[in-house]
Short mmCIF file of C-alpha atoms in Angstrom, two decimals:
data_model
loop_
_atom_site.label_atom_id
_atom_site.label_comp_id
_atom_site.label_asym_id
_atom_site.label_seq_id
_atom_site.Cartn_x
_atom_site.Cartn_y
_atom_site.Cartn_z
CA MET A 1144 0.01 0.03 0.01
CA ILE A 1145 1.36 3.42 -1.29
CA ASP A 1146 1.16 6.09 1.80
CA ALA A 1147 -0.60 9.61 0.94
CA PRO A 1148 0.91 11.99 -1.16
CA THR A 1149 4.25 13.46 -0.27
CA THR A 1150 6.46 16.29 -1.15
CA ASP A 1151 9.48 14.50 -0.70
CA PRO A 1152 11.54 15.08 -3.99
CA VAL A 1153 12.71 10.80 -4.06
CA LEU A 1154 9.36 10.02 -2.91
CA VAL A 1155 7.71 12.18 -5.87
CA LEU A 1156 10.20 10.79 -8.88
CA ALA A 1157 9.36 7.28 -6.98
CA ASP A 1158 5.43 7.97 -7.56
CA ARG A 1159 5.69 9.17 -11.05
CA ALA A 1160 7.89 5.72 -11.51
CA ARG A 1161 4.40 3.82 -10.15
CA ALA A 1162 2.58 5.72 -12.11
CA ALA A 1163 4.73 5.24 -15.70
CA SER A 1164 5.21 1.92 -14.78
CA HIS A 1165 0.90 1.09 -15.28
CA GLY A 1166 1.77 1.98 -18.93
CA LEU A 1167 4.78 0.61 -19.57
CA ALA A 1168 3.48 -3.21 -18.18
CA GLN A 1169 1.13 -3.12 -20.78
CA ALA A 1170 3.32 -1.64 -23.69
CA THR A 1171 3.82 -4.70 -26.62
CA ARG A 1172 7.33 -5.56 -27.35
CA ALA A 1173 7.16 -3.95 -30.74
CA THR A 1174 7.18 -0.23 -28.07
CA LYS A 1175 9.52 -1.33 -26.07
CA ASP A 1176 12.26 -2.55 -28.48
CA ALA A 1177 11.33 0.79 -30.70
CA ALA A 1178 12.51 2.38 -27.59
CA LEU A 1179 15.68 0.60 -27.14
CA HIS A 1180 16.52 1.17 -30.74
CA ALA A 1181 15.70 4.78 -30.40
CA MET A 1182 18.07 4.95 -27.38
CA ALA A 1183 20.89 3.10 -28.61
CA ASP A 1184 20.71 5.43 -31.64
CA ALA A 1185 20.43 8.81 -29.97
CA LEU A 1186 23.70 7.87 -27.54
CA LEU A 1187 25.52 7.79 -30.48
CA GLU A 1188 24.36 10.84 -31.76
CA ARG A 1189 24.98 12.79 -29.31
CA ALA A 1190 27.93 11.57 -28.31
CA ALA A 1191 29.83 14.62 -28.06
CA GLN A 1192 27.68 15.94 -25.42
CA VAL A 1193 27.79 12.56 -23.12
CA LEU A 1194 31.74 11.98 -23.28
CA GLU A 1195 31.98 15.78 -22.75
CA ALA A 1196 30.07 15.25 -19.25
CA ASN A 1197 32.18 12.51 -18.82
CA ALA A 1198 35.52 14.21 -19.10
CA ASP A 1199 34.49 16.77 -16.33
CA ASP A 1200 33.39 13.74 -14.28
CA VAL A 1201 37.07 12.31 -15.10
CA ARG A 1202 39.03 15.43 -14.20
CA ARG A 1203 37.31 16.32 -11.01
CA ALA A 1204 37.64 12.39 -9.93
CA GLU A 1205 41.73 12.65 -10.67
CA ARG A 1206 41.86 15.79 -8.91
CA ASP A 1207 40.48 14.65 -6.02
CA GLY A 1208 42.68 11.63 -6.12
CA THR A 1209 40.53 9.30 -6.69
CA PRO A 1210 42.27 5.48 -7.32
CA ALA A 1211 43.29 4.31 -10.86
CA GLY A 1212 40.85 1.49 -10.79
CA ILE A 1213 37.75 3.81 -9.82
CA VAL A 1214 38.51 6.58 -12.32
CA ASP A 1215 38.89 3.46 -15.27
CA ARG A 1216 35.36 2.59 -14.22
CA LEU A 1217 34.34 6.09 -14.43
CA ARG A 1218 35.95 6.90 -18.21
CA LEU A 1219 33.81 6.75 -21.17
CA THR A 1220 35.37 6.37 -24.66
CA PRO A 1221 33.68 6.77 -27.59
CA GLU A 1222 34.34 2.35 -28.09
CA ARG A 1223 32.62 2.10 -24.54
CA LEU A 1224 29.66 4.52 -25.57
CA GLU A 1225 29.57 2.03 -28.53
CA ALA A 1226 29.16 -0.93 -26.38
CA MET A 1227 26.60 0.58 -24.26
CA ALA A 1228 24.46 1.35 -27.43
CA GLN A 1229 24.98 -2.17 -28.66
CA GLY A 1230 23.87 -3.46 -25.43
CA LEU A 1231 20.81 -2.34 -25.90
CA ARG A 1232 20.26 -3.25 -29.20
CA ASP A 1233 21.28 -7.04 -28.05
CA VAL A 1234 18.30 -6.52 -25.45
CA ALA A 1235 15.74 -5.18 -28.00
CA GLY A 1236 16.78 -8.27 -29.49
CA LEU A 1237 15.66 -11.15 -27.26
CA PRO A 1238 12.59 -12.69 -26.56
CA ASP A 1239 10.09 -10.17 -24.28
CA PRO A 1240 9.84 -12.09 -21.06
CA VAL A 1241 6.76 -10.39 -19.75
CA GLY A 1242 3.84 -12.61 -20.29
CA GLU A 1243 6.01 -15.43 -21.07
CA VAL A 1244 4.32 -18.57 -19.05
CA VAL A 1245 7.03 -20.53 -16.91
CA ARG A 1246 4.12 -23.64 -16.43
CA GLY A 1247 0.91 -24.29 -16.92
CA SER A 1248 -1.75 -27.37 -16.82
CA THR A 1249 -5.31 -27.93 -16.96
CA LEU A 1250 -6.41 -29.02 -13.83
CA ALA A 1251 -8.25 -32.57 -12.76
CA ASN A 1252 -11.54 -30.36 -12.50
CA GLY A 1253 -11.49 -28.40 -15.89
CA LEU A 1254 -9.72 -25.28 -14.35
CA GLU A 1255 -6.67 -23.81 -16.54
CA MET A 1256 -3.54 -22.84 -14.51
CA ARG A 1257 -0.88 -20.51 -16.07
CA GLN A 1258 2.19 -19.45 -14.24
CA VAL A 1259 2.98 -15.91 -16.15
CA ARG A 1260 6.17 -14.05 -15.64
CA VAL A 1261 5.43 -10.03 -14.60
CA PRO A 1262 7.17 -6.98 -14.10
CA PHE A 1263 7.91 -6.17 -10.51
CA GLY A 1264 6.80 -2.18 -11.50
CA VAL A 1265 9.33 -0.32 -10.16
CA VAL A 1266 13.08 -1.06 -9.27
CA ALA A 1267 15.39 1.44 -7.50
CA MET A 1268 19.42 0.99 -8.39
CA VAL A 1269 21.98 2.31 -6.54
CA TYR A 1270 25.26 2.27 -7.74
CA GLU A 1271 28.76 3.33 -7.60
CA ALA A 1272 31.09 5.25 -10.65
CA ARG A 1273 30.27 3.24 -14.01
CA PRO A 1274 28.42 5.36 -15.92
CA ASN A 1275 27.89 2.09 -18.09
CA VAL A 1276 25.51 0.79 -15.76
CA THR A 1277 22.93 3.44 -16.24
CA ALA A 1278 22.03 2.43 -19.64
CA ASP A 1279 22.12 -0.75 -18.97
CA ALA A 1280 19.93 -0.60 -16.29
CA ALA A 1281 17.75 1.47 -17.88
CA GLY A 1282 17.52 -1.16 -21.19
CA ILE A 1283 17.00 -3.84 -18.74
CA CYS A 1284 14.54 -2.47 -16.71
CA LEU A 1285 12.72 -0.80 -19.85
CA LYS A 1286 12.52 -4.35 -21.78
CA SER A 1287 11.24 -6.15 -18.93
CA GLY A 1288 8.39 -3.92 -17.95
CA ASN A 1289 9.64 -1.99 -14.95
CA ALA A 1290 10.33 1.54 -14.11
CA VAL A 1291 13.17 2.31 -12.95
CA LEU A 1292 15.03 4.93 -10.72
CA LEU A 1293 18.73 5.30 -11.35
CA ARG A 1294 20.66 6.67 -8.49
CA GLY A 1295 24.15 6.45 -9.22
CA SER A 1296 27.43 7.99 -7.42
CA SER A 1297 28.03 11.57 -7.01
CA SER A 1298 31.47 11.15 -8.86
CA ALA A 1299 29.11 10.37 -12.23
CA ALA A 1300 26.73 12.59 -12.00
CA ALA A 1301 27.75 14.80 -15.11
CA SER A 1302 27.95 11.49 -16.92
CA ASN A 1303 24.95 9.65 -15.72
CA ALA A 1304 22.31 13.33 -15.87
CA ALA A 1305 23.56 13.32 -19.46
CA ILE A 1306 23.13 9.61 -20.35
CA VAL A 1307 19.77 9.83 -18.71
CA GLU A 1308 18.38 12.99 -20.52
CA VAL A 1309 19.21 11.00 -23.90
CA LEU A 1310 17.32 8.19 -22.56
CA ARG A 1311 14.20 9.71 -21.50
CA ASP A 1312 13.87 11.65 -24.44
CA SER A 1313 14.19 8.63 -26.76
CA ALA A 1314 11.35 6.74 -24.83
CA ALA A 1315 9.07 10.16 -24.69
CA GLY A 1316 10.05 9.79 -28.92
CA ALA A 1317 8.87 6.33 -29.28
CA GLY A 1318 5.50 6.83 -27.06
CA LEU A 1319 6.26 5.70 -23.60
CA ASP A 1320 6.21 7.88 -20.37
CA PRO A 1321 9.79 9.71 -19.77
CA ASP A 1322 8.96 8.89 -16.15
CA VAL A 1323 9.90 4.82 -17.09
CA VAL A 1324 13.48 6.05 -16.27
CA GLN A 1325 14.05 8.68 -14.21
CA MET A 1326 17.79 10.26 -12.34
CA VAL A 1327 17.63 10.03 -8.63
CA PRO A 1328 19.71 13.04 -6.94
CA ALA A 1329 22.94 12.20 -5.73
CA ASP A 1330 23.97 15.17 -3.69
CA SER A 1331 23.55 13.53 -0.35
CA ARG A 1332 22.96 9.75 1.08
CA GLU A 1333 19.94 11.05 2.35
CA SER A 1334 18.45 9.90 -1.50
CA VAL A 1335 19.35 6.16 -0.93
CA THR A 1336 18.04 6.31 2.92
CA THR A 1337 14.91 7.05 1.68
CA LEU A 1338 14.76 4.59 -1.30
CA MET A 1339 15.85 1.78 1.13
CA ARG A 1340 12.50 2.74 3.04
CA ALA A 1341 10.18 3.24 0.15
CA ARG A 1342 8.38 -0.03 0.73
CA GLY A 1343 5.48 0.18 -1.12
CA ARG A 1344 6.58 3.04 -3.89
CA VAL A 1345 10.10 0.80 -4.70
CA ASP A 1346 9.38 -2.74 -6.03
CA VAL A 1347 12.84 -4.08 -5.50
CA LEU A 1348 16.44 -2.28 -4.66
CA ILE A 1349 19.29 -3.46 -6.17
CA PRO A 1350 22.71 -2.44 -4.95
CA ARG A 1351 25.48 -2.33 -7.25
CA GLY A 1352 29.06 -1.46 -6.01
CA GLY A 1353 31.54 -2.03 -3.12
CA ALA A 1354 31.32 -4.31 -0.10
CA GLY A 1355 30.32 -1.23 2.28
CA LEU A 1356 27.61 0.04 -0.15
CA ILE A 1357 26.10 -3.04 -0.69
CA ARG A 1358 26.31 -4.24 2.92
CA SER A 1359 24.48 -0.85 3.98
CA VAL A 1360 21.38 -1.27 1.91
CA VAL A 1361 21.05 -5.11 2.61
CA GLU A 1362 21.18 -4.32 6.25
CA GLY A 1363 18.96 -1.21 6.33
CA SER A 1364 16.60 -1.60 3.87
CA THR A 1365 12.92 -2.21 4.63
CA VAL A 1366 12.51 -2.61 0.45
CA PRO A 1367 13.24 -6.17 -1.23
CA VAL A 1368 16.47 -6.04 -2.08
CA ILE A 1369 18.80 -8.14 -4.98
CA GLU A 1370 21.87 -8.69 -3.42
CA THR A 1371 24.93 -8.16 -5.73
CA GLY A 1372 28.30 -9.27 -4.39
CA VAL A 1373 31.73 -7.99 -4.66
CA GLY A 1374 34.39 -10.20 -6.94
CA ASN A 1375 36.76 -12.17 -4.98
CA CYS A 1376 36.91 -14.80 -8.01
CA HIS A 1377 39.38 -17.53 -8.19
CA VAL A 1378 41.71 -19.49 -10.67
CA TYR A 1379 43.06 -22.37 -10.05
CA VAL A 1380 45.30 -24.18 -11.91
CA ASP A 1381 45.22 -28.27 -11.34
CA ARG A 1382 47.57 -30.57 -12.04
CA ALA A 1383 46.53 -32.20 -15.14
CA ALA A 1384 45.54 -28.62 -16.62
CA ASP A 1385 46.91 -27.54 -20.07
CA LEU A 1386 49.79 -25.26 -19.29
CA ASP A 1387 49.39 -23.15 -22.33
CA LYS A 1388 45.74 -23.00 -22.13
CA ALA A 1389 46.30 -22.06 -18.19
CA PHE A 1390 48.55 -19.35 -18.86
CA ALA A 1391 46.52 -17.61 -21.66
CA VAL A 1392 43.66 -17.90 -19.59
CA VAL A 1393 45.36 -16.74 -16.12
CA LEU A 1394 46.13 -13.88 -17.79
CA ASN A 1395 43.00 -12.77 -19.50
CA ALA A 1396 41.10 -12.95 -16.28
CA LYS A 1397 43.58 -10.78 -14.48
CA THR A 1398 44.91 -8.27 -17.03
CA HIS A 1399 42.11 -8.29 -19.74
CA ARG A 1400 40.14 -5.77 -17.25
CA PRO A 1401 41.07 -5.84 -14.02
CA SER A 1402 38.89 -2.98 -12.27
CA VAL A 1403 35.83 -4.99 -12.83
CA CYS A 1404 34.08 -7.28 -10.44
CA ASN A 1405 34.97 -10.80 -12.76
CA ALA A 1406 38.20 -10.17 -12.84
CA ALA A 1407 40.40 -12.78 -11.01
CA GLU A 1408 41.73 -11.58 -7.48
CA THR A 1409 43.51 -14.69 -6.48
CA LEU A 1410 45.12 -17.75 -8.64
CA LEU A 1411 45.98 -21.20 -6.80
CA VAL A 1412 48.27 -23.78 -8.45
CA HIS A 1413 48.79 -27.09 -7.61
CA ALA A 1414 52.38 -28.18 -6.22
CA ASP A 1415 53.11 -30.55 -8.65
CA LEU A 1416 53.65 -27.08 -10.91
CA ALA A 1417 55.43 -25.05 -8.56
CA GLU A 1418 58.85 -25.42 -10.57
CA THR A 1419 57.40 -25.13 -13.92
CA PHE A 1420 53.88 -23.49 -14.66
CA LEU A 1421 54.03 -21.26 -11.47
CA PRO A 1422 57.47 -18.99 -11.85
CA ARG A 1423 55.96 -18.63 -15.69
CA VAL A 1424 52.67 -17.22 -15.06
CA VAL A 1425 54.60 -15.00 -12.40
CA ALA A 1426 57.04 -13.32 -14.34
CA ALA A 1427 54.29 -12.79 -17.06
CA LEU A 1428 52.08 -11.47 -14.95
CA GLN A 1429 54.76 -8.54 -13.43
CA GLU A 1430 55.47 -8.23 -17.09
CA ALA A 1431 52.18 -7.12 -17.65
CA GLY A 1432 52.30 -4.95 -14.89
CA VAL A 1433 50.93 -6.79 -11.87
CA THR A 1434 52.17 -6.79 -8.23
CA VAL A 1435 51.79 -10.49 -7.18
CA HIS A 1436 51.31 -11.05 -3.36
CA GLY A 1437 52.57 -14.48 -2.57
CA ASP A 1438 52.55 -17.19 -0.55
CA PRO A 1439 55.91 -18.31 1.01
CA THR A 1440 56.50 -20.62 -1.67
CA THR A 1441 55.40 -18.00 -4.52
CA ALA A 1442 57.24 -15.17 -2.61
CA ALA A 1443 60.47 -16.67 -2.92
CA LEU A 1444 60.27 -15.76 -7.24
CA PRO A 1445 62.10 -12.60 -7.63
CA GLY A 1446 59.63 -9.61 -7.24
CA VAL A 1447 56.98 -11.12 -5.34
CA VAL A 1448 55.40 -9.22 -2.29
CA PRO A 1449 54.91 -11.64 0.50
CA ALA A 1450 51.12 -12.11 1.24
CA THR A 1451 48.75 -10.90 4.16
CA GLU A 1452 45.96 -12.79 5.50
CA ASP A 1453 44.13 -9.85 4.36
CA ASP A 1454 45.65 -10.45 0.74
CA TRP A 1455 43.37 -13.77 0.24
CA ASP A 1456 40.13 -11.52 1.05
CA THR A 1457 40.85 -8.46 -1.15
CA GLU A 1458 38.82 -7.43 -4.36
CA TYR A 1459 42.19 -5.60 -5.67
CA LEU A 1460 40.23 -4.44 -8.75
CA SER A 1461 43.75 -3.09 -9.47
CA LEU A 1462 46.97 -5.07 -11.28
CA ASP A 1463 47.14 -6.85 -8.06
CA ILE A 1464 46.73 -11.02 -7.77
CA ALA A 1465 46.98 -12.95 -4.87
CA VAL A 1466 49.48 -16.79 -5.55
CA GLY A 1467 49.42 -19.69 -3.57
CA VAL A 1468 50.39 -22.90 -3.77
CA VAL A 1469 47.91 -25.51 -3.11
CA ASP A 1470 48.89 -29.47 -2.56
CA SER A 1471 45.49 -30.53 -3.77
CA ILE A 1472 42.09 -29.80 -5.10
CA ASP A 1473 40.94 -30.27 -1.94
CA ALA A 1474 42.77 -27.84 -0.72
CA ALA A 1475 42.37 -25.51 -3.31
CA ILE A 1476 38.37 -26.21 -2.47
CA ASP A 1477 39.22 -24.94 0.97
CA HIS A 1478 40.52 -22.02 0.08
CA VAL A 1479 38.03 -21.09 -1.90
CA ARG A 1480 35.37 -22.07 0.56
CA ARG A 1481 36.88 -19.79 3.03
CA HIS A 1482 37.94 -16.60 1.06
CA SER A 1483 35.73 -16.71 -1.72
CA SER A 1484 32.75 -14.14 -2.15
CA ALA A 1485 30.47 -16.34 -4.10
CA HIS A 1486 31.09 -14.64 -7.35
CA SER A 1487 33.03 -16.51 -10.23
CA GLU A 1488 35.63 -19.40 -9.59
CA ALA A 1489 37.59 -20.88 -12.84
CA ILE A 1490 39.37 -24.49 -12.67
CA LEU A 1491 41.63 -25.42 -15.50
CA THR A 1492 42.40 -28.72 -16.42
CA GLU A 1493 41.98 -31.60 -18.60
CA ASP A 1494 40.88 -33.91 -15.97
CA GLN A 1495 36.87 -33.86 -16.09
CA SER A 1496 36.58 -35.63 -12.73
CA ALA A 1497 38.37 -33.07 -10.91
CA ALA A 1498 36.49 -30.95 -13.74
CA ARG A 1499 32.82 -32.14 -12.08
CA ARG A 1500 34.45 -32.71 -8.30
CA PHE A 1501 35.42 -28.35 -8.29
CA VAL A 1502 32.24 -27.64 -10.04
CA ALA A 1503 30.10 -29.84 -7.64
CA ALA A 1504 31.98 -28.68 -4.24
CA VAL A 1505 32.16 -24.76 -5.32
CA ASP A 1506 29.16 -22.80 -4.38
CA SER A 1507 29.60 -19.65 -6.12
CA ALA A 1508 27.35 -18.12 -8.32
CA ALA A 1509 29.58 -18.83 -11.43
CA VAL A 1510 31.92 -21.71 -11.98
CA LEU A 1511 34.14 -21.83 -15.24
CA VAL A 1512 35.96 -24.85 -16.69
CA ASN A 1513 38.72 -23.92 -18.42
CA ALA A 1514 37.85 -20.29 -19.04
CA SER A 1515 38.27 -17.29 -18.08
CA THR A 1516 36.28 -15.91 -15.09
CA ARG A 1517 35.50 -12.64 -17.57
CA PHE A 1518 33.01 -14.57 -19.14
CA THR A 1519 30.86 -13.64 -15.68
CA ASP A 1520 28.94 -11.42 -18.06
CA GLY A 1521 25.09 -10.59 -19.45
CA GLY A 1522 26.50 -10.02 -22.50
CA GLU A 1523 29.24 -12.86 -22.84
CA LEU A 1524 26.42 -15.61 -21.91
CA GLY A 1525 23.39 -13.89 -24.22
CA PHE A 1526 21.60 -12.38 -21.88
CA GLY A 1527 22.54 -8.61 -23.97
CA ALA A 1528 23.41 -5.93 -20.94
CA GLU A 1529 23.13 -6.95 -17.42
CA ILE A 1530 21.98 -5.17 -14.39
CA GLY A 1531 24.48 -6.87 -11.95
CA ILE A 1532 25.70 -10.19 -11.10
CA SER A 1533 24.05 -11.62 -7.81
CA THR A 1534 25.59 -13.54 -5.16
CA GLN A 1535 22.60 -14.29 -3.27
CA LYS A 1536 20.91 -17.87 -3.57
CA LEU A 1537 17.33 -16.74 -4.36
CA HIS A 1538 15.59 -16.17 -7.44
CA ALA A 1539 18.30 -14.25 -9.28
CA ARG A 1540 21.76 -15.49 -9.21
CA GLY A 1541 25.01 -14.80 -11.22
CA PRO A 1542 23.99 -12.43 -14.23
CA MET A 1543 20.58 -10.53 -13.94
CA GLY A 1544 19.26 -10.28 -17.35
CA LEU A 1545 15.66 -10.22 -18.09
CA PRO A 1546 13.97 -12.75 -16.58
CA GLU A 1547 15.30 -12.07 -13.29
CA MET A 1548 13.64 -8.52 -13.63
CA THR A 1549 10.36 -10.22 -13.66
CA SER A 1550 7.90 -12.10 -11.02
CA THR A 1551 5.34 -14.11 -11.89
CA LYS A 1552 1.44 -14.11 -10.99
CA TYR A 1553 -0.64 -17.18 -11.29
CA VAL A 1554 -3.65 -16.79 -13.62
CA VAL A 1555 -6.18 -19.49 -13.21
CA THR A 1556 -9.34 -19.57 -16.16
CA GLY A 1557 -12.85 -21.46 -14.72
CA ASP A 1558 -15.84 -21.86 -16.19
CA GLY A 1559 -18.42 -20.77 -13.39
CA HIS A 1560 -15.91 -23.18 -11.13
CA VAL A 1561 -16.46 -23.35 -7.75
CA ARG A 1562 -15.15 -24.81 -4.98
#
């Protein structure tokens, strides 16, 4: 039940989103897809406006001494803007989840029962730094029939405002209420608290960012939360690994884009490979600019920094990695269980029994066999743009695409049936 009318600016936005969500829930796929394509086209047509706003955010971040990894997340380039636009097009090309029949049957008494997908209604997103999330979240929510309230960080305020202006104009041009996409002011933390307490106005709240943000939202919200998680991701090189494959995967998992949550943060190497593979991969990581934090065996190699206990629990988001030697696959699994954030873990092995054991024993949102952790991504898995990667165990786990942004309802059709 929605509370009485309000003058709180955040709740006013939520009420406008609620009103807009009613029409969006009934919009046809053709209308939603047309809006998504219009948004993609407009992002590129108005690229100069978006990139200029982003440049202001980046300059301010660098002036304030923001860590390089966070600045990288904040920065947009023409290539990243093209990827944002392509993500919207990819979502437009996916099946519409709204109305999909999850299950159905005709009961013995003749009643027809169907469980169908429906939008949540109003989704609020609280996130840090990355302005590409603004377009991704808007696209996923629009296609799944949800109005979205976007509360980005103050560090990306100019970028987000420019992107949302483009998206709202495009939605209106396609015949939708522009209030299906709205930006919540990021000038104070009170706006986050208001969203967390807006039960009845906001149906689902999704935090996406660092551990502190996620923890504060999960612990303080009265609105249902879908929890995304930090990525302390592990790569285990088994004794039966193809070492050339393992070498390429480790380098990709750590260095391809170290500032994102699916980058590898810990490398575990079987003891049988300590004299051959370990020196080779450590040297390659160092050559790529990675600082290696090693256990005693690894720290004996040139240039390796001795690892502290905290290193095994750290999501670096930078060119750093913790490296350890384990005596067995059981030791690797035990290490992952003790230190993982339940995001993504990979095993590199040609032994299928070892692979099956690792997959069965490791309880993370994604477990990869002979593949980089960088593939834990909605686009890479064919979902289009993702709204985040959930590390919880409720209905949404792993990359959250369109189906994860819906609930269900039961439609029961009879012919005058009474019980």
